PDB file of C-alpha atoms in Angstrom:
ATOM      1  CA  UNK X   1       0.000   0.000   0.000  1.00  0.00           C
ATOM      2  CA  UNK X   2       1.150   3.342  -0.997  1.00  0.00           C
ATOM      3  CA  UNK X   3       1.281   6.545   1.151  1.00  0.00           C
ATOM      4  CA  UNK X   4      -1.717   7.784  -1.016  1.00  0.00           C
ATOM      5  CA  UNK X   5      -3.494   4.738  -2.175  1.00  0.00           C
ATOM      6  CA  UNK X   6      -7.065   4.444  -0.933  1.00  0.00           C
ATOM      7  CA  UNK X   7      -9.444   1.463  -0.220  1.00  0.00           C
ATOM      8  CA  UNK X   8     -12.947   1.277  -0.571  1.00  0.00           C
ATOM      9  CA  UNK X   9     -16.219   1.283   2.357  1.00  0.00           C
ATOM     10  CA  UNK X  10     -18.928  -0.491   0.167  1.00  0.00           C
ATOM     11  CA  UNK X  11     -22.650  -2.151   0.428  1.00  0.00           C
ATOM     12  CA  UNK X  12     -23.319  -4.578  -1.547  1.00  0.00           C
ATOM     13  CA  UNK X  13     -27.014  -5.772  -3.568  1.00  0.00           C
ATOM     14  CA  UNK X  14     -27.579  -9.399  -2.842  1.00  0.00           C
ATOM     15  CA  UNK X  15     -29.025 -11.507  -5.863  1.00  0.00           C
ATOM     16  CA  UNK X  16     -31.721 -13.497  -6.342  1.00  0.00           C
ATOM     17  CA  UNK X  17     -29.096 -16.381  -5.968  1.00  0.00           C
ATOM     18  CA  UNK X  18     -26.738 -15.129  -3.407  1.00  0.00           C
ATOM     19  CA  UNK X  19     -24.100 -18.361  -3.856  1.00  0.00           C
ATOM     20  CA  UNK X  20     -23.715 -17.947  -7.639  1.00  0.00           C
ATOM     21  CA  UNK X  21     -25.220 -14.619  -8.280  1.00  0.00           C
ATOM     22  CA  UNK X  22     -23.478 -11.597  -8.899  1.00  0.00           C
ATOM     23  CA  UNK X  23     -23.544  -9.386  -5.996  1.00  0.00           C
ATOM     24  CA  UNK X  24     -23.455  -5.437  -6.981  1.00  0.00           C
ATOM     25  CA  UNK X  25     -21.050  -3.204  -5.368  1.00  0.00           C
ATOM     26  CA  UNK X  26     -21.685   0.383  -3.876  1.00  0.00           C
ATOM     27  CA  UNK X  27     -19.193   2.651  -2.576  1.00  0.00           C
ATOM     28  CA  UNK X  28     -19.694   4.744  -0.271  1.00  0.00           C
ATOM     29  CA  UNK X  29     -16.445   6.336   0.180  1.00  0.00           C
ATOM     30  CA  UNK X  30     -12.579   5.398  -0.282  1.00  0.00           C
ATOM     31  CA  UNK X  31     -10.463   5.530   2.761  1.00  0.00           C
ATOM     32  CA  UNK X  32      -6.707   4.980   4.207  1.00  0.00           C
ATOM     33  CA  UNK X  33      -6.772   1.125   5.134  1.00  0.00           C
ATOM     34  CA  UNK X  34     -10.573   0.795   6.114  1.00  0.00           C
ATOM     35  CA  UNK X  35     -11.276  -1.134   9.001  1.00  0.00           C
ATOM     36  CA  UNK X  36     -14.347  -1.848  10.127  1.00  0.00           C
ATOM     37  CA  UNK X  37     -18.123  -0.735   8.800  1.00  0.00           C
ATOM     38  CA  UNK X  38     -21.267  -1.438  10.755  1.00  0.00           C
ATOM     39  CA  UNK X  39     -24.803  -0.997   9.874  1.00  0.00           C
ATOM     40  CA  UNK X  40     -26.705   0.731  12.834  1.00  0.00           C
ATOM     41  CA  UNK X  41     -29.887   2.994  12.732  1.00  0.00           C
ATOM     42  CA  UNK X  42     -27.583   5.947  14.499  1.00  0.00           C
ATOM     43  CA  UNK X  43     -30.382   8.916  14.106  1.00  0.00           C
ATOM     44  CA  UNK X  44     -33.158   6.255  15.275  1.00  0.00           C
ATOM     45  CA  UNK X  45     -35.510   7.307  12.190  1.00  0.00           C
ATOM     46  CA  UNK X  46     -35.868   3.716  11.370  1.00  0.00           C
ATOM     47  CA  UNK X  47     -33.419   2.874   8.427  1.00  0.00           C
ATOM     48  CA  UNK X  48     -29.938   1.353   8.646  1.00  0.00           C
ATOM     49  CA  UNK X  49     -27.168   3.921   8.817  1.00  0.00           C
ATOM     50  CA  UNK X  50     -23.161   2.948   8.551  1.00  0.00           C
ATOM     51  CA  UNK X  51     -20.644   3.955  10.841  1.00  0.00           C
ATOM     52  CA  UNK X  52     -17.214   2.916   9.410  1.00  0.00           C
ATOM     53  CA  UNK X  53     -13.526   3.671  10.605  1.00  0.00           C
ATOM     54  CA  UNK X  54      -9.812   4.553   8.708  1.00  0.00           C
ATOM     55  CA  UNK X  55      -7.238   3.199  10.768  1.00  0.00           C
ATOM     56  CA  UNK X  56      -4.691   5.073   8.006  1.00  0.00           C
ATOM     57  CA  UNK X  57      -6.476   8.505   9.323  1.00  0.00           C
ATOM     58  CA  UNK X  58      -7.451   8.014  13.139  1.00  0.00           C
ATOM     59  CA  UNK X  59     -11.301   8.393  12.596  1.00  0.00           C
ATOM     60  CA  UNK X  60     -14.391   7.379  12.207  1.00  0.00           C
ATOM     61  CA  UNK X  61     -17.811   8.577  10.249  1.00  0.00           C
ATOM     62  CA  UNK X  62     -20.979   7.856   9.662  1.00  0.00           C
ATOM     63  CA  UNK X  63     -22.912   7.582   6.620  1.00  0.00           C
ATOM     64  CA  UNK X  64     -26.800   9.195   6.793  1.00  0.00           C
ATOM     65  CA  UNK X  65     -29.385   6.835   5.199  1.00  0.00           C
ATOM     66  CA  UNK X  66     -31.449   9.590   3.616  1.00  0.00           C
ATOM     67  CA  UNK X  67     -33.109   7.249   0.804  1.00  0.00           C
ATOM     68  CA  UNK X  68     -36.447   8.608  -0.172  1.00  0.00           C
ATOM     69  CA  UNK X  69     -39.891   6.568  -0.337  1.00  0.00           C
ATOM     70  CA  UNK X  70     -39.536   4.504  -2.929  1.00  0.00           C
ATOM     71  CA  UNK X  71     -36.290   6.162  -4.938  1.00  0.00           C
ATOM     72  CA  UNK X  72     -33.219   4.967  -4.667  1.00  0.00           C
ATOM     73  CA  UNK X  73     -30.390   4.501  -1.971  1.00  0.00           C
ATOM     74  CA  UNK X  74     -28.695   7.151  -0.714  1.00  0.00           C
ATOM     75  CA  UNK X  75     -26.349   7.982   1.920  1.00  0.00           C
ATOM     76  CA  UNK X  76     -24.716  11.225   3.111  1.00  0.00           C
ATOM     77  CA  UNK X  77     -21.346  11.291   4.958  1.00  0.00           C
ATOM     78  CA  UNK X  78     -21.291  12.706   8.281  1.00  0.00           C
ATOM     79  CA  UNK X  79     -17.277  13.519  10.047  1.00  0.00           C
ATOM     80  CA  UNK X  80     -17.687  12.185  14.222  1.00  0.00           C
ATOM     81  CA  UNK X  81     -15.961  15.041  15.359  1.00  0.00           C
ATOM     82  CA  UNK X  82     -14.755  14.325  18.945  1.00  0.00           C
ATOM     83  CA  UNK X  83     -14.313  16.568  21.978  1.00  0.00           C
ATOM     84  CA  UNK X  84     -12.341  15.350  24.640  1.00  0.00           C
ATOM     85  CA  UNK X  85      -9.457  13.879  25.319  1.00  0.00           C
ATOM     86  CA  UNK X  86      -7.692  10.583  27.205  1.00  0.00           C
ATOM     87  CA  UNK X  87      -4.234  12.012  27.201  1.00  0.00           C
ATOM     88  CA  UNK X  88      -3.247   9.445  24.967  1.00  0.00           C
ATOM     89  CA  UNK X  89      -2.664  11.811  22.157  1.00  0.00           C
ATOM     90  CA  UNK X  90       1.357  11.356  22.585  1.00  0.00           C
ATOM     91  CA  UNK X  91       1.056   8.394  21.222  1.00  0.00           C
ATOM     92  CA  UNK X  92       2.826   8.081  17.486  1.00  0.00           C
ATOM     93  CA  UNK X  93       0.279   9.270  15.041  1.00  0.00           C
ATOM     94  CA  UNK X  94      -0.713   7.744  11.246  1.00  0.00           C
ATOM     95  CA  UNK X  95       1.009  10.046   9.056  1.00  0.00           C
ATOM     96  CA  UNK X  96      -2.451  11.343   7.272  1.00  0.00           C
ATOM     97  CA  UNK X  97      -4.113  11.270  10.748  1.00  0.00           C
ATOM     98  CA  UNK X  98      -5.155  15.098  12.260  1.00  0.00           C
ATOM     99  CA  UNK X  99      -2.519  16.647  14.286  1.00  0.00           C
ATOM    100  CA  UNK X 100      -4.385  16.670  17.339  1.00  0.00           C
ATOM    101  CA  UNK X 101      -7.237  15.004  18.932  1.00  0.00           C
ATOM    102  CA  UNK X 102      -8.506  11.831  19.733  1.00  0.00           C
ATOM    103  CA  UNK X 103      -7.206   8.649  17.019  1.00  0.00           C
ATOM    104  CA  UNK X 104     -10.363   6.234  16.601  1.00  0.00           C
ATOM    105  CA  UNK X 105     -10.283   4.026  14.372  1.00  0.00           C
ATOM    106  CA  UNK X 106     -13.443   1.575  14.901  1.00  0.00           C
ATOM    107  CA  UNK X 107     -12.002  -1.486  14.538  1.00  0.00           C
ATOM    108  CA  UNK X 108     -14.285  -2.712  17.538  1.00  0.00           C
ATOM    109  CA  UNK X 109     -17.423  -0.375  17.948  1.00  0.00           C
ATOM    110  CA  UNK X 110     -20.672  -1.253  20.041  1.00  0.00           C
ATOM    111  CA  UNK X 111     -23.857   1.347  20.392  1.00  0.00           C
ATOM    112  CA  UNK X 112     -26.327   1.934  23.177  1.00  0.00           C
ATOM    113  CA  UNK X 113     -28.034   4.901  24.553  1.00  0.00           C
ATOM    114  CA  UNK X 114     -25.659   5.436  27.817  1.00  0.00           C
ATOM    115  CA  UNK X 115     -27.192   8.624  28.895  1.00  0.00           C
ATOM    116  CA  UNK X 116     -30.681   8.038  28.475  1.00  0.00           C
ATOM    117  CA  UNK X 117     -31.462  11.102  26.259  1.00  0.00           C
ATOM    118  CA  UNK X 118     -32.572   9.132  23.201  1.00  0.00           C
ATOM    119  CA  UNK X 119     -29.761   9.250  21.056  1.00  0.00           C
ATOM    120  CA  UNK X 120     -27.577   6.067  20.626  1.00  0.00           C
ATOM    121  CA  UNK X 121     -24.290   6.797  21.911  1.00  0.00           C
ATOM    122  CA  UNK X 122     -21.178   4.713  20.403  1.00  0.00           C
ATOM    123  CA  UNK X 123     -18.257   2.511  22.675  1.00  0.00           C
ATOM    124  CA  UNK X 124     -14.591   2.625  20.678  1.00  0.00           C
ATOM    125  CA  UNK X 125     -11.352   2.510  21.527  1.00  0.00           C
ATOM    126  CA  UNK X 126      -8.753   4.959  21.707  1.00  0.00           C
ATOM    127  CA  UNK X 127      -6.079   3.171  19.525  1.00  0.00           C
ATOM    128  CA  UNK X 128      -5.804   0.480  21.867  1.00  0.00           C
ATOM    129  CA  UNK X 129      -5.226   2.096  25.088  1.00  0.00           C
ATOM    130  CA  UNK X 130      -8.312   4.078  26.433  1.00  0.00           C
ATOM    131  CA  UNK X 131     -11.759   2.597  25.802  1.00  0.00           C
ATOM    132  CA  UNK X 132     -14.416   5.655  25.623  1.00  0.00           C
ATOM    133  CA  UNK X 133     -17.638   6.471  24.741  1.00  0.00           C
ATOM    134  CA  UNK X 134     -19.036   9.083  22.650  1.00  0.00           C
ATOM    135  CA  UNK X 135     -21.875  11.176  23.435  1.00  0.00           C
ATOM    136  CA  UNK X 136     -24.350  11.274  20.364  1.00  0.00           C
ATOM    137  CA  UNK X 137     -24.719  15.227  20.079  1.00  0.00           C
ATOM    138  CA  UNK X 138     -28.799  16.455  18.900  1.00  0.00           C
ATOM    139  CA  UNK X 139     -26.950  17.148  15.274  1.00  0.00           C
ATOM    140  CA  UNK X 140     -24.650  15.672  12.781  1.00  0.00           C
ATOM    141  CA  UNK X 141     -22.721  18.977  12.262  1.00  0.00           C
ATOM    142  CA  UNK X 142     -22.410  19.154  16.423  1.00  0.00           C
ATOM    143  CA  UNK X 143     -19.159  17.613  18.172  1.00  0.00           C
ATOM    144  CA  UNK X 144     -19.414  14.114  19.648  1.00  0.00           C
ATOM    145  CA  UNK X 145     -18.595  14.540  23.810  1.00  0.00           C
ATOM    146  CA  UNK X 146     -16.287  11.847  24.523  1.00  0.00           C
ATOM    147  CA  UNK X 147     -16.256  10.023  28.343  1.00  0.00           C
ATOM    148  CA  UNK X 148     -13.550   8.018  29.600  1.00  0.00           C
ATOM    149  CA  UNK X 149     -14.682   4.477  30.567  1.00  0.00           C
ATOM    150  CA  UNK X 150     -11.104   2.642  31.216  1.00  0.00           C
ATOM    151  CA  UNK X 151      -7.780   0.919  29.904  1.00  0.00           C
ATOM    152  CA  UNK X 152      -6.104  -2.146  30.584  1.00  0.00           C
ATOM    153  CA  UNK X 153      -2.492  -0.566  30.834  1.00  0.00           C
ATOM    154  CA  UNK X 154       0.042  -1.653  30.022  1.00  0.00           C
ATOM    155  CA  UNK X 155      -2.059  -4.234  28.204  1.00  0.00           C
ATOM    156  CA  UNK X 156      -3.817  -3.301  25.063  1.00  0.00           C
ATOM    157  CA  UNK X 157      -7.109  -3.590  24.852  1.00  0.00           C
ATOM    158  CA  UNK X 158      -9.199  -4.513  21.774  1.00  0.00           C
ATOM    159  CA  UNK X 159     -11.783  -6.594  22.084  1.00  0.00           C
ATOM    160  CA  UNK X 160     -15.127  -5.675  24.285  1.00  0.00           C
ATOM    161  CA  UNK X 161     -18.656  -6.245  24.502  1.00  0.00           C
ATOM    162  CA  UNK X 162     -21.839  -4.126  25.986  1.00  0.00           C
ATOM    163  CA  UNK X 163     -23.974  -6.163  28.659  1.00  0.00           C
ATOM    164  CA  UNK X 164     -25.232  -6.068  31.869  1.00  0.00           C
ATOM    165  CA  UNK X 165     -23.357  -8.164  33.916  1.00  0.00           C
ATOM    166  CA  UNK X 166     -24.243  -7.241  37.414  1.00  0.00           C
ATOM    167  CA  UNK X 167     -27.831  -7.466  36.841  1.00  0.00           C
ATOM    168  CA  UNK X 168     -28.487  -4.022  38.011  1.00  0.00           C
ATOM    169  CA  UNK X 169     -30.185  -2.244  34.537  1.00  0.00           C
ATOM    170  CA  UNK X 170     -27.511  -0.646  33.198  1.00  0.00           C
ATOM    171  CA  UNK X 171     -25.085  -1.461  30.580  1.00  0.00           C
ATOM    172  CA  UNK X 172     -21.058  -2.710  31.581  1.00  0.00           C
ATOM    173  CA  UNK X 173     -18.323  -3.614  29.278  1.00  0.00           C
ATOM    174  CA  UNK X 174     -16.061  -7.033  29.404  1.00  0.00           C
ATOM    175  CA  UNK X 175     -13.212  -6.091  27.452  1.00  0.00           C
ATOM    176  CA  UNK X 176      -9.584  -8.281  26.219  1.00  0.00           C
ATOM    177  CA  UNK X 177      -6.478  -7.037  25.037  1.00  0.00           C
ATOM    178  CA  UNK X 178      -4.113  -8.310  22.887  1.00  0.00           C
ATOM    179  CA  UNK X 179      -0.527  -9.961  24.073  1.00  0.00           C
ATOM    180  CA  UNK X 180       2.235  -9.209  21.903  1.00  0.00           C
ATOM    181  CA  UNK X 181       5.330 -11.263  20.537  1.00  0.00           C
ATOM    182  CA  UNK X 182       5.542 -14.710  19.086  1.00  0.00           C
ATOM    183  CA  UNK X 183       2.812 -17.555  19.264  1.00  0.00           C
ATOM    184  CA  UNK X 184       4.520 -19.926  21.462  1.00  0.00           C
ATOM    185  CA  UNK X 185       7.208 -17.516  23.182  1.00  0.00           C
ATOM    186  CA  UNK X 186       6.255 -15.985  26.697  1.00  0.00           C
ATOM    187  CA  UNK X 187       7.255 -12.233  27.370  1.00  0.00           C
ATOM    188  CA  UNK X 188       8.911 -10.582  29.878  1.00  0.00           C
ATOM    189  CA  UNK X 189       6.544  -9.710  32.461  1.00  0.00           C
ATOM    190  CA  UNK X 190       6.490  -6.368  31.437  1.00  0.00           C
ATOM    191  CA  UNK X 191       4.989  -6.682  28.287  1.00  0.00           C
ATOM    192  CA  UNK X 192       1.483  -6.087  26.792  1.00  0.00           C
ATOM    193  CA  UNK X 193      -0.236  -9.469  27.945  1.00  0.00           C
ATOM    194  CA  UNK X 194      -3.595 -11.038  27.585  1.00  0.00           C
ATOM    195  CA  UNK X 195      -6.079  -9.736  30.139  1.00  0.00           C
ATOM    196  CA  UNK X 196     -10.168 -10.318  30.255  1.00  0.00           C
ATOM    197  CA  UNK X 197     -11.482  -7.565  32.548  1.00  0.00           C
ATOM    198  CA  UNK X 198     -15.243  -6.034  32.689  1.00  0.00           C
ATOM    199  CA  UNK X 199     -16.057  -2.446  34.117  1.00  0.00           C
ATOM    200  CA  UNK X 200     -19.011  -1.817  35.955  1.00  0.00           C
ATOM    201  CA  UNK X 201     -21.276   0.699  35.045  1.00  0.00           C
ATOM    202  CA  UNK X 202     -21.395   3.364  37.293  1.00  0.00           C
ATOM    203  CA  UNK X 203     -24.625   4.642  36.382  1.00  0.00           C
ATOM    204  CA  UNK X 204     -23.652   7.409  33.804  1.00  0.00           C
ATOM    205  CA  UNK X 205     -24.794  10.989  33.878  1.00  0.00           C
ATOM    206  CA  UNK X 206     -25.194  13.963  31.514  1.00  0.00           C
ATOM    207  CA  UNK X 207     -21.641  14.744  32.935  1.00  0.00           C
ATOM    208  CA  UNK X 208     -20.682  11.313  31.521  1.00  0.00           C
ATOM    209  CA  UNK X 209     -16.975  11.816  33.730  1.00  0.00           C
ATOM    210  CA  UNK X 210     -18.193   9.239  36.096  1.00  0.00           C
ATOM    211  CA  UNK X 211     -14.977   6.630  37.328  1.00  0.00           C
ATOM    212  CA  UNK X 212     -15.946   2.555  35.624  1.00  0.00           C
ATOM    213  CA  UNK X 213     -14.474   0.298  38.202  1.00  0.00           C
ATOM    214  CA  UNK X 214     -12.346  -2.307  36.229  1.00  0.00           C
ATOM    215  CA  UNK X 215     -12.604  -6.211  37.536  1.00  0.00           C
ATOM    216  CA  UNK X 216     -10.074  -8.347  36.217  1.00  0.00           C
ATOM    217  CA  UNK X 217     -10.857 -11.941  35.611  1.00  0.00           C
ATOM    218  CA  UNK X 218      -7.293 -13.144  34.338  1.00  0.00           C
ATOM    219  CA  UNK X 219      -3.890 -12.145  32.991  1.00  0.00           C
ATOM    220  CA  UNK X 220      -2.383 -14.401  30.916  1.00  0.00           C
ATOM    221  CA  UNK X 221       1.075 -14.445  28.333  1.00  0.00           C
ATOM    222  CA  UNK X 222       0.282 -15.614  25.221  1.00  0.00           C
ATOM    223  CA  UNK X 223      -3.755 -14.564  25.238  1.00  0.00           C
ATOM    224  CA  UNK X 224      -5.239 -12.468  22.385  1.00  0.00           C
ATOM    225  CA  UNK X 225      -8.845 -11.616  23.035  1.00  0.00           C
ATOM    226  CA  UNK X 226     -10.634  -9.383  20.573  1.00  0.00           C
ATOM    227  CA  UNK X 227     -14.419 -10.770  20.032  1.00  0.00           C
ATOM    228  CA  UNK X 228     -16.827 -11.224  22.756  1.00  0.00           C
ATOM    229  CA  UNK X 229     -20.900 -11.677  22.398  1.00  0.00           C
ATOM    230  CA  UNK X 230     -23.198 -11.673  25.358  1.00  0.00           C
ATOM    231  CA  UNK X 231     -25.307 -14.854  25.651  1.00  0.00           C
ATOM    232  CA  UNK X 232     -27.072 -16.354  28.830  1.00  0.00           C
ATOM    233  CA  UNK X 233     -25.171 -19.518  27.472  1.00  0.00           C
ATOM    234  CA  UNK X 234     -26.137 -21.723  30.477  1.00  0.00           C
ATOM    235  CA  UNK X 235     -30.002 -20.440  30.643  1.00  0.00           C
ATOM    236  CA  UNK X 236     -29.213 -19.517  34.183  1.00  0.00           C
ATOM    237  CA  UNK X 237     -30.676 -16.018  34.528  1.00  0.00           C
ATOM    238  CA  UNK X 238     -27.121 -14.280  34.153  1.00  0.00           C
ATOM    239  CA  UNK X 239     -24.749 -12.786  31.747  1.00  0.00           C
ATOM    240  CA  UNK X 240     -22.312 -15.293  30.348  1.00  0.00           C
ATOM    241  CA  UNK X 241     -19.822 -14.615  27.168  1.00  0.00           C
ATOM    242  CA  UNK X 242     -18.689 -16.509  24.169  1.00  0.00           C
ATOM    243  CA  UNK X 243     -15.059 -15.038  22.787  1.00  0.00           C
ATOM    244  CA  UNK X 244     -12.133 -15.682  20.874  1.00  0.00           C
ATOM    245  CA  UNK X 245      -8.565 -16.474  22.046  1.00  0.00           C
ATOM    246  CA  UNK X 246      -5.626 -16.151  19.268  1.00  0.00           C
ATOM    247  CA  UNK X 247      -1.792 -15.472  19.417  1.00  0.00           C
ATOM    248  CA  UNK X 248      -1.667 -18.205  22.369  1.00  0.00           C
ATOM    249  CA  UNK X 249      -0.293 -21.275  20.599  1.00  0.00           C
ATOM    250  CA  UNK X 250      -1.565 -24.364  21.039  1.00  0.00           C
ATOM    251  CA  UNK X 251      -4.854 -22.831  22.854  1.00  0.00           C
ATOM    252  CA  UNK X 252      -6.454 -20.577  20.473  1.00  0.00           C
ATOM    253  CA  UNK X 253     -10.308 -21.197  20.151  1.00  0.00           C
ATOM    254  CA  UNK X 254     -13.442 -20.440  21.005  1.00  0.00           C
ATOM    255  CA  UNK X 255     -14.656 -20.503  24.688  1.00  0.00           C
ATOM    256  CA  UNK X 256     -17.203 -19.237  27.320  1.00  0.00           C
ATOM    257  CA  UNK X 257     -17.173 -17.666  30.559  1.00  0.00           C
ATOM    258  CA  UNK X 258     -19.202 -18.779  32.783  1.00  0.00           C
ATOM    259  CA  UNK X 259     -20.576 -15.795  35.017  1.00  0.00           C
ATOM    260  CA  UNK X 260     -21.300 -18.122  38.210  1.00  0.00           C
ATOM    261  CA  UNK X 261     -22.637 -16.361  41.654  1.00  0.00           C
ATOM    262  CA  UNK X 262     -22.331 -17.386  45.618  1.00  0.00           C
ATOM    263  CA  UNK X 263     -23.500 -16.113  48.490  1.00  0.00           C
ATOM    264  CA  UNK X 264     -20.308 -16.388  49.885  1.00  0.00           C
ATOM    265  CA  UNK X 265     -16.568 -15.000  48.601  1.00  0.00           C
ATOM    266  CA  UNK X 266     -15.003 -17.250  46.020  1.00  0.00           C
ATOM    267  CA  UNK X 267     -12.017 -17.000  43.410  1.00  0.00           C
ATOM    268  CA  UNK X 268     -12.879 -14.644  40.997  1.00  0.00           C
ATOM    269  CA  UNK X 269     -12.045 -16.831  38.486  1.00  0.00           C
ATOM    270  CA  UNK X 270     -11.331 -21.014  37.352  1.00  0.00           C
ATOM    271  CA  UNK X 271      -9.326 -21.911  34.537  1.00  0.00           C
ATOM    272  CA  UNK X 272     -11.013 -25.257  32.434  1.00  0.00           C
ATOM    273  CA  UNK X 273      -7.598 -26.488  31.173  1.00  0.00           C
ATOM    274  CA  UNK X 274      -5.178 -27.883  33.411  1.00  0.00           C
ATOM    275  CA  UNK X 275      -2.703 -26.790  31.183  1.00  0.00           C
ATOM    276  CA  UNK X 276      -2.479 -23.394  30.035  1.00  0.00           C
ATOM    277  CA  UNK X 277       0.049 -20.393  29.709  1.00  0.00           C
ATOM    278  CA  UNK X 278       1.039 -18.764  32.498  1.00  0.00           C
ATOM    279  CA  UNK X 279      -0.664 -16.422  34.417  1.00  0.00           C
ATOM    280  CA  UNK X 280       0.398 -13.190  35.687  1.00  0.00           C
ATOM    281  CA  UNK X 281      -1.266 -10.463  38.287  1.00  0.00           C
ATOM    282  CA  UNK X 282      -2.306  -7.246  37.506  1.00  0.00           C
ATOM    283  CA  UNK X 283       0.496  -4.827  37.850  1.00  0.00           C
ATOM    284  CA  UNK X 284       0.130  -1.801  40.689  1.00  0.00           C
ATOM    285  CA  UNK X 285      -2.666   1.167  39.323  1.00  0.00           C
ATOM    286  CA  UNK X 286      -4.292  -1.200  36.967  1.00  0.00           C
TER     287      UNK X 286
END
């Protein structure tokens, strides 16, 4: 890939036969090393938007579904302007990324109404260090308010999921990060690692500056988790997960956690291998 060269954010018309039919192709926009697109109503007037993300540029956008009754598709690009800040702006920037401000790149993205006013709001991470969320503003043209809701320094967090885990009505996040390094080396202690964590809702506000309290479940070398999906898996009552495990050779796969409850204090958390790579606490201020 070129400095300049461009790639593509497209929908696509499915055939009458989508397994050999041809399926048609429209772009939407072309972008430095697209990463993710999702289709979400984001104005909540009943049609699918897109939100999609450049990780060549730092940003995301959305893409306004303004197709009229009965005409054909349209869409209308919308910049998510962000104001705020996680101090992570140091950080070494894309070359054709703004020179200031938060980088977002969507490759993870999840959407709920956080502050009750009506308007979906939208999770993302801060190029892998500070997951925030982004107040939805009343218009398009208006800045998006980000919130902090928590890292998992010096890990790097990725993957992450909206649910309620705690049962209590509001929304909490279980969120993995990625280890770094070979397959089947472990790192020096020191290193990005693998860590599954959640943060608890603290029942956000207008303000949206309230402090998520982070509860780690495990810390692992060689752990790479970057897709979860909320499922009641047992048919117990509570939140359980399904998620994906990579870079951890030979235990990559799919698995489940479990949420399990007592009335009385138990280990946070039980491995189902025997064997496994080795786990690590969380260092000091995590």
């Amino acid at each position: 890939m070129t400095s300049q060269q461009t790639f593509p954010i497209s929908w696509f018309d499915v055939p009458d036969e989508p397994l050999t039919g041809r399926w048609r192709e429209h772009e939407l926009t072309r972008v430095l090393w697209p990463i993710n697109a999702r289709p979400v109503d984001l104005d909540g007037d009943g049609d699918p938007d897109v939100v999609g993300g450049s990780t060549g540029e730092g940003r995301i956008f959305w893409f306004e579904n303004v197709t009229p009754l009965g005409g054909p598709i349209r869409f209308v690009e919308h910049p998510i302007r962000v104001a705020g800040s996680t101090m992570a702006e140091a950080a070494r920037r894309p070359p054709h990324a703004a020179a200031t401000g938060a980088l977002l790149n969507g490759f993870n993205m999840g959407f709920a109404d956080l502050d009750g006013d009506g308007r979906l709001d939208l999770v993302a991470m801060v190029y892998s260090r500070h997951l925030v969320w982004l107040r939805q503003p009343p218009a398009p043209d208006q800045p998006w308010r980000l919130a902090p809701i928590g890292t998992q320094l010096p890990d790097n967090l990725v993957g992450f999921e909206l649910a309620d885990i705690d049962g209590d009505g509001d929304l909490d996040v279980m969120g993995g990060s990625y280890s770094r390094g070979p397959r089947d080396v472990d790192l020096p202690d020191d290193t990005p690692l693998g860590r599954i964590s959640w943060f608890e809702n603290p029942g956000v506000s207008r303000a949206g500056q309230e402090r998520w309290r982070q509860h780690t479940i495990v810390r692992r070398q060689r752990g790479m988790y970057d897709k979860f999906v909320a499922r009641d898996v047992d048919g117990d009552g509570d939140q359980d997960f399904l998620a994906t495990r990579g870079n951890s050779y030979p235990y990559d796969g799919v698995f489940w956690l479990e949420q399990v409850r007592h009335d009385t204090p138990r280990r946070r958390f039980a491995a189902a291998r025997s064997q496994d790579s080795r786990s690590l606490p969380v260092p000091p201020d995590s």
